[in-house]
Coordinates of C-alpha atoms in Angstrom, one line a residue:
M698 CA -9.4 -22.9 -20.0
D699 CA -8.1 -25.4 -22.6
A700 CA -5.3 -24.7 -25.1
Q701 CA -7.8 -23.9 -27.9
G702 CA -9.8 -21.5 -25.7
R703 CA -6.6 -19.7 -24.6
G704 CA -5.4 -19.4 -28.1
R705 CA -8.6 -17.5 -29.1
A706 CA -8.8 -15.3 -25.9
G707 CA -7.7 -12.3 -27.8
D708 CA -10.6 -12.6 -30.2
I709 CA -13.4 -13.1 -27.7
D710 CA -14.7 -10.6 -25.2
P711 CA -14.6 -12.5 -21.8
A712 CA -17.9 -10.9 -20.9
D713 CA -19.6 -12.6 -23.8
Q714 CA -18.4 -16.1 -22.6
W715 CA -20.6 -16.0 -19.6
V716 CA -24.2 -17.1 -20.1
L717 CA -27.1 -17.3 -17.6
N718 CA -28.3 -20.8 -17.1
P719 CA -32.1 -20.6 -16.6
D720 CA -32.2 -23.9 -14.8
T721 CA -29.7 -22.9 -12.1
G722 CA -30.0 -19.1 -12.1
E723 CA -26.2 -18.9 -12.2
Y724 CA -23.7 -17.7 -14.9
E725 CA -21.7 -20.3 -16.7
L726 CA -18.5 -20.0 -18.7
R727 CA -18.9 -21.3 -22.3
L728 CA -15.6 -21.2 -24.1
A729 CA -16.4 -23.2 -27.1
P730 CA -19.1 -25.7 -28.3
S731 CA -16.9 -28.6 -27.1
A732 CA -15.8 -27.0 -23.8
A733 CA -17.3 -28.3 -20.5
Q734 CA -19.8 -25.9 -18.9
S735 CA -19.2 -25.2 -15.3
S736 CA -21.3 -23.2 -12.8
V737 CA -19.7 -20.0 -11.6
L738 CA -20.1 -21.0 -8.0
G739 CA -20.3 -24.7 -8.4
P740 CA -17.4 -27.1 -7.6
R741 CA -15.3 -28.8 -10.2
P742 CA -16.6 -32.2 -11.3
G743 CA -15.4 -34.7 -8.8
G744 CA -13.9 -32.0 -6.6
R745 CA -10.4 -33.0 -7.8
G746 CA -9.2 -29.7 -9.2
P747 CA -7.8 -28.9 -12.6
S748 CA -7.1 -31.5 -15.3
G749 CA -5.9 -31.5 -18.9
A750 CA -4.3 -28.5 -20.4
A751 CA -5.6 -26.1 -17.7
G752 CA -4.3 -28.4 -15.0
A753 CA -0.9 -28.5 -16.6
A754 CA -0.9 -24.8 -16.9
R755 CA -1.7 -24.4 -13.2
T756 CA 1.0 -26.9 -12.3
R757 CA 3.5 -24.8 -14.2
R758 CA 2.4 -21.7 -12.5
T759 CA 2.7 -23.0 -9.0
A760 CA 6.0 -24.8 -9.4
P761 CA 8.7 -24.0 -6.9
S762 CA 10.5 -21.8 -9.5
R763 CA 7.3 -19.6 -9.8
R764 CA 6.0 -19.0 -6.3
S765 CA 7.2 -18.5 -2.8
G766 CA 5.7 -19.9 0.3
A767 CA 3.6 -17.9 2.8
A768 CA 5.6 -16.2 5.5
A769 CA 4.6 -15.2 9.0
P770 CA 3.1 -11.7 9.0
D771 CA 5.9 -10.1 11.0
A772 CA 8.7 -12.2 9.5
E773 CA 11.3 -10.8 7.1
A774 CA 10.3 -12.6 3.9
P775 CA 13.2 -14.0 1.9
S776 CA 13.1 -13.7 -1.9
P777 CA 11.3 -16.7 -3.4
R778 CA 14.6 -17.2 -5.4
R779 CA 16.6 -17.8 -2.2
R780 CA 14.6 -20.4 -0.4
P781 CA 16.6 -23.1 1.2
G782 CA 16.4 -26.3 -0.8
A783 CA 15.0 -24.6 -3.9
P784 CA 15.9 -26.1 -7.3
A785 CA 19.0 -24.6 -8.9
D786 CA 17.0 -23.3 -11.8
A787 CA 14.4 -21.6 -9.6
A788 CA 16.3 -18.3 -9.8
A789 CA 16.1 -18.3 -13.6
G790 CA 12.4 -17.4 -13.4
R791 CA 12.9 -14.5 -11.0
R792 CA 10.2 -11.9 -11.0
G793 CA 7.6 -14.4 -12.0
R794 CA 8.2 -14.0 -15.7
R795 CA 6.5 -16.5 -17.9
P796 CA 8.4 -16.7 -21.1
V797 CA 5.7 -18.7 -22.9
Q798 CA 2.7 -16.7 -21.6
K799 CA 4.1 -13.2 -21.6
K800 CA 5.1 -12.7 -25.2
A801 CA 5.4 -9.0 -26.0
K802 CA 2.8 -7.5 -23.7
G803 CA 5.2 -4.9 -22.4
K804 CA 4.6 -6.0 -18.8
K805 CA 8.0 -4.6 -17.9
A806 CA 6.5 -1.1 -18.3
L807 CA 5.4 -0.3 -14.8
I808 CA 3.6 3.0 -15.5
W809 CA 1.4 5.7 -14.2
T810 CA -0.2 4.5 -10.9
G811 CA -0.9 1.2 -9.3
G812 CA -3.4 3.0 -7.0
T813 CA -6.3 2.4 -9.4
L814 CA -5.5 -1.3 -9.5
A815 CA -5.7 -1.6 -5.7
F816 CA -9.2 -0.1 -5.9
V817 CA -10.1 -2.4 -8.8
L818 CA -9.4 -5.4 -6.6
V819 CA -12.2 -4.2 -4.3
A820 CA -14.7 -4.7 -7.2
A821 CA -13.0 -7.3 -9.2
S822 CA -12.2 -9.8 -6.4
G823 CA -15.5 -11.7 -6.9
A824 CA -15.1 -11.8 -10.6
A825 CA -11.5 -13.0 -10.2
Y826 CA -12.7 -16.4 -9.0
L827 CA -14.8 -16.9 -12.1
Y828 CA -12.1 -18.0 -14.5
Y829 CA -9.1 -18.6 -12.2
E830 CA -6.7 -20.2 -14.7
H831 CA -7.2 -17.7 -17.4
L832 CA -6.7 -14.7 -15.1
N833 CA -3.6 -16.2 -13.5
D834 CA -2.0 -16.3 -16.9
N835 CA -2.4 -12.5 -17.1
I836 CA -0.4 -11.7 -14.0
T837 CA 3.2 -10.7 -14.0
S838 CA 5.1 -10.9 -10.7
V839 CA 8.4 -9.5 -9.4
S840 CA 10.3 -10.5 -6.3
D841 CA 10.2 -8.1 -3.3
D842 CA 13.7 -9.2 -2.4
G843 CA 12.9 -9.4 1.3
A844 CA 11.9 -5.7 1.4
G845 CA 8.3 -6.4 2.5
T846 CA 6.7 -8.1 5.5
G847 CA 6.1 -11.4 3.7
G848 CA 2.4 -10.7 3.1
F849 CA -0.6 -9.0 4.5
S850 CA -2.6 -10.5 7.4
K851 CA -6.3 -10.2 8.3
D852 CA -5.5 -9.3 11.9
R853 CA -3.4 -6.2 11.3
A854 CA -3.2 -3.1 9.3
I855 CA -2.2 -3.4 5.6
N856 CA 0.3 -1.3 3.8
I857 CA 0.6 -1.4 0.0
L858 CA 3.0 0.5 -2.2
L859 CA 1.4 1.7 -5.4
I860 CA 4.0 2.8 -7.9
G861 CA 4.2 4.0 -11.5
T862 CA 7.2 4.7 -13.7
D863 CA 7.7 7.1 -16.7
K864 CA 9.2 4.3 -18.7
R865 CA 7.4 4.1 -22.1
T866 CA 7.6 0.6 -23.6
G867 CA 5.1 -2.1 -24.6
K868 CA 2.1 -2.4 -26.8
G869 CA -0.4 0.5 -26.3
N870 CA 2.2 2.7 -24.6
E871 CA 3.8 4.2 -27.6
G872 CA 4.1 7.9 -28.0
Y873 CA 4.3 8.9 -24.4
G874 CA 7.8 10.5 -24.2
D875 CA 11.4 9.3 -24.0
K876 CA 11.3 5.6 -25.2
N877 CA 15.0 5.2 -24.2
S878 CA 14.5 6.2 -20.6
A879 CA 15.2 3.5 -17.9
G880 CA 12.2 5.0 -16.0
H881 CA 11.7 6.5 -12.6
A882 CA 9.2 6.2 -9.7
D883 CA 7.1 8.9 -11.3
T884 CA 3.9 8.4 -9.3
T885 CA 4.1 6.8 -5.8
L886 CA 1.2 6.2 -3.4
V887 CA 1.2 4.4 0.0
L888 CA -2.2 2.8 0.7
H889 CA -2.7 2.2 4.5
V890 CA -5.8 0.2 5.5
S891 CA -6.5 0.3 9.2
K892 CA -6.4 -2.8 11.4
D893 CA -10.2 -2.7 11.9
R894 CA -10.8 -1.9 8.2
S895 CA -12.9 1.1 9.2
N896 CA -10.8 3.6 7.3
A897 CA -7.9 3.9 4.9
T898 CA -5.2 6.6 4.0
V899 CA -3.4 7.2 0.7
L900 CA -0.2 9.1 1.0
S901 CA 1.2 10.7 -2.2
I902 CA 5.0 10.9 -2.3
P903 CA 6.3 13.7 -4.5
R904 CA 8.7 12.4 -7.1
D905 CA 11.0 15.4 -6.7
L906 CA 11.4 14.9 -2.9
I907 CA 15.0 14.9 -1.8
T908 CA 15.6 11.8 0.3
D909 CA 18.1 9.0 1.0
I910 CA 17.9 5.7 -1.0
P911 CA 19.2 2.8 1.0
D912 CA 21.3 -0.1 -0.3
C913 CA 19.1 -2.5 -2.2
P914 CA 19.8 -6.3 -2.3
T915 CA 18.4 -7.4 -5.6
T916 CA 18.1 -11.0 -7.0
Q917 CA 19.6 -11.3 -10.5
E918 CA 18.4 -13.4 -13.4
D919 CA 20.9 -16.1 -12.6
G920 CA 19.9 -16.4 -9.0
S921 CA 22.8 -14.4 -7.5
E922 CA 22.3 -11.4 -5.4
K923 CA 23.5 -8.0 -6.2
V924 CA 23.5 -5.1 -3.8
I925 CA 22.7 -1.9 -5.6
P926 CA 24.5 0.9 -3.6
G927 CA 22.3 3.5 -2.0
K928 CA 22.5 7.2 -2.5
Q929 CA 22.1 10.2 -0.2
R930 CA 20.2 13.4 -0.9
V931 CA 18.8 12.5 -4.3
R932 CA 15.3 12.7 -5.9
F933 CA 12.9 10.0 -4.6
N934 CA 12.1 9.0 -8.2
N935 CA 15.6 7.6 -8.5
S936 CA 14.5 4.7 -6.3
L937 CA 13.1 2.8 -9.3
G938 CA 14.6 2.1 -12.7
Q939 CA 17.8 4.0 -12.2
E940 CA 21.0 1.8 -11.8
E941 CA 18.7 -1.3 -12.3
R942 CA 16.7 -0.6 -9.1
T943 CA 13.5 -2.7 -8.9
P944 CA 10.3 -2.0 -7.0
S945 CA 11.9 -3.6 -3.9
C946 CA 14.3 -0.6 -3.8
T947 CA 11.3 1.7 -3.8
M948 CA 9.8 -0.3 -0.9
R949 CA 13.0 0.1 1.1
T950 CA 13.1 3.8 0.4
I951 CA 9.5 4.2 1.6
T952 CA 10.3 2.4 4.8
E953 CA 13.4 4.5 5.3
L954 CA 11.4 7.7 4.7
T955 CA 8.2 7.0 6.6
G956 CA 8.9 4.1 9.1
L957 CA 6.2 2.1 7.4
K958 CA 7.0 -1.4 6.2
M959 CA 5.2 -2.4 3.1
D960 CA 3.2 -5.7 2.8
H961 CA 3.0 -5.6 -1.0
F962 CA 3.5 -3.5 -4.1
M963 CA 1.5 -3.0 -7.3
V964 CA 2.6 -1.3 -10.5
A965 CA 0.8 -0.9 -13.9
D966 CA 1.2 0.4 -17.4
F967 CA -0.6 3.2 -19.3
N968 CA -3.0 0.7 -20.6
A969 CA -4.4 0.2 -17.1
V970 CA -5.9 3.7 -17.1
K971 CA -7.4 3.3 -20.6
T972 CA -8.8 -0.2 -20.1
L973 CA -10.0 0.1 -16.5
T974 CA -11.9 3.4 -17.1
S975 CA -13.5 1.9 -20.2
A976 CA -14.4 -1.3 -18.2
V977 CA -16.5 0.7 -15.7
G978 CA -18.1 2.8 -18.3
G979 CA -16.0 6.0 -17.7
V980 CA -15.0 8.0 -14.6
D981 CA -16.8 11.2 -13.6
V982 CA -14.5 14.3 -13.2
C983 CA -15.1 18.0 -12.8
L984 CA -13.0 21.0 -14.0
A985 CA -13.3 24.5 -12.6
K986 CA -11.8 25.9 -15.8
D987 CA -11.2 25.0 -19.5
I988 CA -8.1 22.9 -20.0
K989 CA -6.2 22.6 -23.2
D990 CA -2.8 20.9 -22.6
P991 CA -0.8 20.2 -25.8
D992 CA 1.7 18.0 -23.7
S993 CA -0.9 15.5 -22.3
K994 CA -3.3 16.2 -25.2
L995 CA -6.2 16.9 -22.7
D996 CA -8.8 19.2 -24.2
L997 CA -11.9 19.7 -22.0
P998 CA -14.1 22.7 -21.2
K999 CA -14.9 23.5 -17.6
G1000 CA -17.7 21.5 -16.0
E1001 CA -18.5 17.8 -15.3
H1002 CA -17.4 15.1 -17.7
T1003 CA -17.3 11.3 -17.9
I1004 CA -13.9 10.3 -19.3
E1005 CA -12.4 7.0 -20.4
G1006 CA -9.6 5.5 -22.5
E1007 CA -7.1 8.0 -24.0
E1008 CA -9.0 11.0 -22.5
A1009 CA -8.7 9.5 -19.0
L1010 CA -5.0 9.0 -19.5
A1011 CA -4.5 12.6 -20.7
F1012 CA -6.4 13.8 -17.6
V1013 CA -4.1 12.1 -15.1
R1014 CA -1.0 13.0 -17.0
T1015 CA -1.8 16.8 -17.4
R1016 CA 0.3 19.0 -15.2
H1017 CA 1.0 22.4 -16.8
S1018 CA -2.7 23.4 -17.0
V1019 CA -3.7 22.9 -13.4
G1020 CA -2.8 24.6 -10.2
F1021 CA 0.8 26.0 -10.3
G1022 CA 1.7 23.8 -13.2
G1023 CA 3.9 21.5 -11.1
D1024 CA 4.0 17.9 -9.9
L1025 CA 2.2 18.8 -6.6
S1026 CA -0.8 20.1 -8.6
R1027 CA -0.9 17.0 -10.7
I1028 CA -0.9 14.9 -7.5
E1029 CA -4.1 16.7 -6.4
L1030 CA -5.7 16.0 -9.8
Q1031 CA -4.8 12.3 -9.6
Q1032 CA -6.2 12.1 -6.1
Q1033 CA -9.5 13.5 -7.3
F1034 CA -9.5 11.0 -10.2
L1035 CA -8.8 8.0 -8.0
G1036 CA -11.5 9.1 -5.5
S1037 CA -14.0 9.2 -8.4
M1038 CA -12.7 5.9 -9.7
M1039 CA -13.3 4.4 -6.2
R1040 CA -16.8 5.7 -6.1
K1041 CA -17.6 4.2 -9.5
L1042 CA -16.0 0.8 -8.6
K1043 CA -18.0 0.5 -5.4
S1044 CA -21.3 1.6 -7.0
N1045 CA -24.2 -0.8 -7.4
D1046 CA -24.1 0.0 -11.1
T1047 CA -20.7 -1.8 -11.2
L1048 CA -21.0 -4.4 -8.5
T1049 CA -24.2 -5.8 -9.9
S1050 CA -23.1 -6.0 -13.5
P1051 CA -21.5 -9.4 -14.4
S1052 CA -20.3 -7.9 -17.7
K1053 CA -18.4 -5.0 -15.9
M1054 CA -17.1 -7.3 -13.2
I1055 CA -15.6 -9.7 -15.8
K1056 CA -14.1 -6.9 -17.9
L1057 CA -12.6 -5.4 -14.7
A1058 CA -11.0 -8.7 -13.7
E1059 CA -9.6 -9.1 -17.3
A1060 CA -8.3 -5.5 -17.5
G1061 CA -6.9 -5.4 -14.0
T1062 CA -5.0 -8.6 -14.2
K1063 CA -3.5 -7.8 -17.5
A1064 CA -2.3 -4.4 -16.2
L1065 CA -1.0 -5.8 -12.9
T1066 CA 2.6 -6.3 -12.0
V1067 CA 2.7 -7.4 -8.4
D1068 CA 5.1 -8.8 -5.8
S1069 CA 5.5 -12.5 -5.8
Q1070 CA 3.6 -12.8 -2.5
I1071 CA 0.3 -12.0 -4.2
S1072 CA 1.0 -13.4 -7.7
T1073 CA -2.2 -15.6 -7.9
I1074 CA -5.8 -14.7 -8.3
K1075 CA -6.7 -16.4 -5.0
K1076 CA -4.2 -14.2 -3.1
L1077 CA -5.3 -11.0 -5.0
A1078 CA -8.9 -11.8 -4.3
D1079 CA -8.2 -12.3 -0.5
L1080 CA -6.5 -8.9 -0.5
G1081 CA -9.3 -7.4 -2.5
A1082 CA -11.8 -8.6 0.1
E1083 CA -9.9 -6.8 2.8
L1084 CA -9.6 -3.6 0.8
G1085 CA -13.4 -3.6 0.1
K1086 CA -14.3 -3.3 3.8
F1087 CA -13.8 0.4 4.4
D1088 CA -16.3 3.1 3.4
T1089 CA -15.2 5.6 0.7
K1090 CA -16.0 8.5 3.1
N1091 CA -13.3 7.2 5.3
L1092 CA -10.7 6.9 2.5
T1093 CA -8.4 10.0 2.8
F1094 CA -5.9 11.1 0.3
A1095 CA -3.0 13.2 1.7
T1096 CA 0.1 14.6 0.2
V1097 CA 3.3 14.4 2.2
P1098 CA 4.0 18.0 3.5
V1099 CA 7.0 19.5 1.6
V1100 CA 8.6 22.9 1.0
D1101 CA 11.0 24.1 -1.7
N1102 CA 14.5 22.9 -1.3
P1103 CA 16.3 25.8 0.4
A1104 CA 19.7 24.7 -1.0
E1105 CA 18.5 25.6 -4.6
K1106 CA 18.4 29.0 -6.2
V1107 CA 16.3 27.7 -9.0
K1108 CA 13.6 25.7 -7.3
A1109 CA 13.4 22.2 -8.8
T1110 CA 13.1 19.9 -5.8
V1111 CA 11.4 19.8 -2.5
V1112 CA 12.3 18.6 1.1
L1113 CA 10.1 17.4 3.9
K1114 CA 8.3 20.1 5.9
E1115 CA 9.0 19.4 9.5
P1116 CA 7.5 18.6 12.0
Q1117 CA 4.3 18.2 10.0
A1118 CA 5.7 15.3 7.8
Q1119 CA 6.8 13.3 10.8
Q1120 CA 3.5 13.9 12.6
L1121 CA 1.6 12.6 9.5
F1122 CA 3.9 9.5 9.3
A1123 CA 3.3 8.9 13.0
M1124 CA -0.4 9.0 12.6
V1125 CA -0.3 6.4 9.7
R1126 CA 2.1 4.2 11.6
D1127 CA -0.1 4.2 14.7
D1128 CA -3.2 3.5 12.7
V1129 CA -4.9 6.9 13.4
S1130 CA -7.6 7.7 10.9
L1131 CA -7.4 11.0 9.1
T1132 CA -11.2 11.1 9.1
E1133 CA -13.9 10.7 11.7
V1134 CA -15.0 7.0 11.8
K1135 CA -17.7 4.9 13.5
Q1136 CA -18.8 5.4 17.0
E1137 CA -17.0 2.4 18.4
K1138 CA -13.7 3.8 17.4
K1139 CA -14.6 7.2 18.9
R1140 CA -15.5 5.5 22.2
E1141 CA -12.2 3.6 22.2
K1142 CA -10.3 6.9 21.6
A1143 CA -12.2 8.5 24.4
A1144 CA -11.3 5.7 26.8
E1145 CA -7.7 6.1 25.9
A1146 CA -7.8 9.8 26.5
A1147 CA -9.5 9.3 29.8
R1148 CA -6.5 7.3 31.1
L1149 CA -4.4 10.5 31.0
K1150 CA -6.8 12.6 33.0
G1151 CA -6.6 12.8 36.8
T1152 CA -4.1 13.4 39.5
K1153 CA -0.4 12.6 38.9
A1154 CA 1.9 11.2 41.6
P1155 CA 5.2 13.0 42.2
A1156 CA 8.1 11.6 40.1
S1157 CA 9.8 10.4 43.3
E1158 CA 6.9 8.1 44.0
V1159 CA 6.8 6.4 40.7
R1160 CA 7.9 2.8 40.8
V1161 CA 8.6 1.2 37.4
R1162 CA 10.5 -1.8 36.0
I1163 CA 11.9 -1.2 32.5
L1164 CA 12.1 -3.9 29.9
N1165 CA 13.5 -3.9 26.4
G1166 CA 10.8 -5.3 24.1
G1167 CA 12.3 -4.6 20.6
A1168 CA 14.1 -1.3 21.0
V1169 CA 17.7 -0.8 20.2
A1170 CA 20.1 -2.7 22.5
G1171 CA 20.9 -0.6 25.6
S1172 CA 17.6 1.3 25.5
A1173 CA 16.4 0.1 28.8
Q1174 CA 19.6 1.2 30.6
E1175 CA 19.6 4.5 28.7
T1176 CA 16.0 5.2 29.8
L1177 CA 16.7 4.2 33.4
S1178 CA 19.6 6.7 33.6
W1179 CA 17.5 9.4 32.0
L1180 CA 14.6 8.8 34.4
Q1181 CA 16.7 8.7 37.5
V1182 CA 19.2 11.6 36.7
Q1183 CA 17.1 14.0 34.7
Q1184 CA 13.5 13.3 35.7
G1185 CA 13.7 12.3 39.3
V1186 CA 12.1 8.9 38.9
T1187 CA 14.5 7.3 41.3
K1188 CA 12.5 4.3 42.1
S1189 CA 13.1 2.6 38.7
E1190 CA 15.1 -0.3 37.7
N1191 CA 16.3 -2.2 34.6
G1192 CA 14.4 -5.5 34.1
G1193 CA 16.4 -6.7 31.1
N1194 CA 14.7 -8.0 27.9
A1195 CA 11.0 -8.7 27.6
E1196 CA 9.9 -12.3 26.8
Q1197 CA 8.2 -11.1 23.6
P1198 CA 9.0 -8.2 21.3
L1199 CA 6.4 -5.5 21.0
A1200 CA 5.7 -3.1 18.0
K1201 CA 4.7 -0.3 20.4
T1202 CA 5.9 0.8 23.8
T1203 CA 3.4 0.0 26.6
L1204 CA 3.1 0.8 30.3
E1205 CA 1.1 -1.8 32.4
Y1206 CA -0.1 -0.8 35.8
A1207 CA -2.6 -1.9 38.5
P1208 CA -5.7 0.3 39.3
D1209 CA -4.1 1.8 42.4
Q1210 CA -1.1 2.9 40.3
A1211 CA -3.1 5.0 37.9
D1212 CA -1.6 8.3 39.3
Q1213 CA 1.9 6.9 38.8
A1214 CA 1.1 5.9 35.3
R1215 CA -0.2 9.3 34.4
R1216 CA 3.0 10.9 35.8
L1217 CA 5.3 8.6 33.8
A1218 CA 3.2 9.1 30.7
A1219 CA 3.6 12.8 31.1
V1220 CA 7.4 12.4 31.6
M1221 CA 7.9 10.1 28.6
G1222 CA 5.3 11.5 26.2
L1223 CA 3.2 8.3 26.2
S1224 CA -0.3 8.3 24.6
G1225 CA -3.4 7.0 26.3
A1226 CA -3.1 4.0 24.0
A1227 CA 0.2 3.0 25.5
L1228 CA -1.3 2.8 29.0
K1229 CA -2.6 -0.7 29.7
P1230 CA -4.6 -1.2 32.9
G1231 CA -3.7 -4.6 34.3
E1232 CA -1.6 -5.9 37.2
S1233 CA 1.6 -4.7 38.9
V1234 CA 4.8 -6.7 39.2
T1235 CA 7.1 -7.1 42.2
N1236 CA 10.4 -5.3 41.7
S1237 CA 13.8 -6.3 43.1
Q1238 CA 12.9 -4.7 46.4
G1239 CA 9.8 -6.8 46.8
V1240 CA 7.6 -3.8 46.2
P1241 CA 4.7 -3.6 43.6
A1242 CA 5.8 -1.7 40.5
M1243 CA 4.6 -0.8 37.0
T1244 CA 6.1 -2.4 33.9
L1245 CA 7.4 -0.2 31.1
T1246 CA 8.2 -2.2 27.9
L1247 CA 10.1 -0.3 25.2
G1248 CA 8.8 -1.5 21.8
K1249 CA 10.2 -1.2 18.3
D1250 CA 8.7 2.4 18.1
F1251 CA 11.0 3.6 20.9
E1252 CA 13.5 6.1 19.5
G1253 CA 15.4 7.1 22.6
A1254 CA 15.1 8.5 26.1
G1255 CA 13.4 11.8 26.0
V1256 CA 11.8 11.4 22.6
P1257 CA 8.0 11.6 23.0
L1258 CA 5.9 8.7 21.8
T1259 CA 2.6 10.5 21.6
T1260 CA 0.8 10.2 18.3
P1261 CA -0.9 13.4 17.0
A1262 CA -4.7 13.2 17.3
K1263 CA -5.3 15.5 14.4
V1264 CA -3.8 16.0 11.0
P1265 CA -1.4 19.1 10.9
E1266 CA -3.4 22.1 9.6
D1267 CA -1.3 22.6 6.4
V1268 CA -1.4 19.0 5.2
Q1269 CA -3.3 18.8 1.9
K1270 CA -6.0 16.1 2.1
A1271 CA -9.3 15.1 0.6
T1272 CA -11.7 12.2 1.1
A1273 CA -12.9 9.8 -1.7
D1274 CA -16.6 10.4 -1.2
K1275 CA -16.5 14.1 -2.2
V1276 CA -16.7 15.5 -5.7
E1277 CA -14.2 18.3 -6.2
C1278 CA -13.5 20.3 -9.4
A1279 CA -9.9 20.6 -10.5
K1280 CA -8.6 24.2 -10.6

């Protein structure tokens, strides 16, 4: 887009700038009478990329001070402001702020829920390609300060932190509470998309959950690093905004709480709810009773409604008029809203409408504040393509199990309900779907379960060589002592460190050692997925033995590693394909 076209962007509906060319059958972007017309899917003239003002804009956006390089999927990603050899002024642009482009759009307001935006990517990824340069200008990015994985990968599960704050600043966000508040992590969702993309889980984290916030290294405006001290036994919502904590602090808190390391984060402002719901023509919701909430300004009779704009915002903000009138009731309401939003985004009515797709891309990118690893339309589109692969019937919303804080006389906060919370976290970590998925996955699970069925050799006949493949130092020796002294597995030995680290603990065995493998699995609490039929090794005595490799998931000798097969009964959950009425 040229300088003249960008200057008038606020006066022209982007959907009106795309015109069907009857000669090619494709939509073309027509910015002005003098602007070049390019096919939506066609290459740039000469195939040489951007030129002129648009090219200069792209060069500015991709300069070293604006973007970080790609990192290996499992590597600890450094902040883009701390790359070796980066220019001295690179840190000045921390958090991807664009002083010229940003103006006073209030992008610092990271409000309500980024969850909707992740779902918008599913529908908007195709449209995002259509006018790359213009949409890039809309995006604001913030460093993850090394708290993430360095970026999602197509060959593994994806974890995205979707956060919103109750900070009220920026155009269009006026009149929603305390304007002087530094903000908190008011709404927090963890989106987990399975490795095979057959299913996804959204975990809602209650804002009043008592937890520990770890130390948070944060890159400052001048490029220096400041470690914001952590806090113990405080509300989860203090992980953002308070004491200058950034989204990277919330990422670290989530990892500390759940054991899940995030690939990316997304945050948005109040305008996201209003503009996105309008872009898709409204979201369908259902109420089991009349709601008239003076706080959120929601006034709707019971029954089905299609809501958008201010009314949609009032719906997701209402709390006192639903359920028990607390934050947990509002979480359920928001989950229902997001499920409906997802269905609308993936409907043919949306996906086959160029006008809606373009409006979604425009609204979504303006509302987005993302980590610097996905700060371009290309990266967002790649992520959106992955998010679009699962079926809505296999998208499950679940709230982390909690109970009232027993230390309080006046109940104001909650604590994790154990062991249900840890069971739920383990299922997500181990990529276990909370819904029934396709037959291939069922067959895989059946095969894993079958490995545990059959006769078990006596513990005294189990021969195993133990390797440390990513567990805490000393774990192999600790396990050896525990097996020999307490479990009677005397024919075991310490094999030292494995050649390659593993995320999960595995037991490899030959076909004629299956009875030994079943015994050791029972002793250690190994799941069928941990058992790997293969070959035996020769131990120090020259006798065939199995190989037990302790992975990063190993928590200590005697701590079971079995992942629950079913969601604990009292975990609140719902799937995105079902219409439910708010009570």
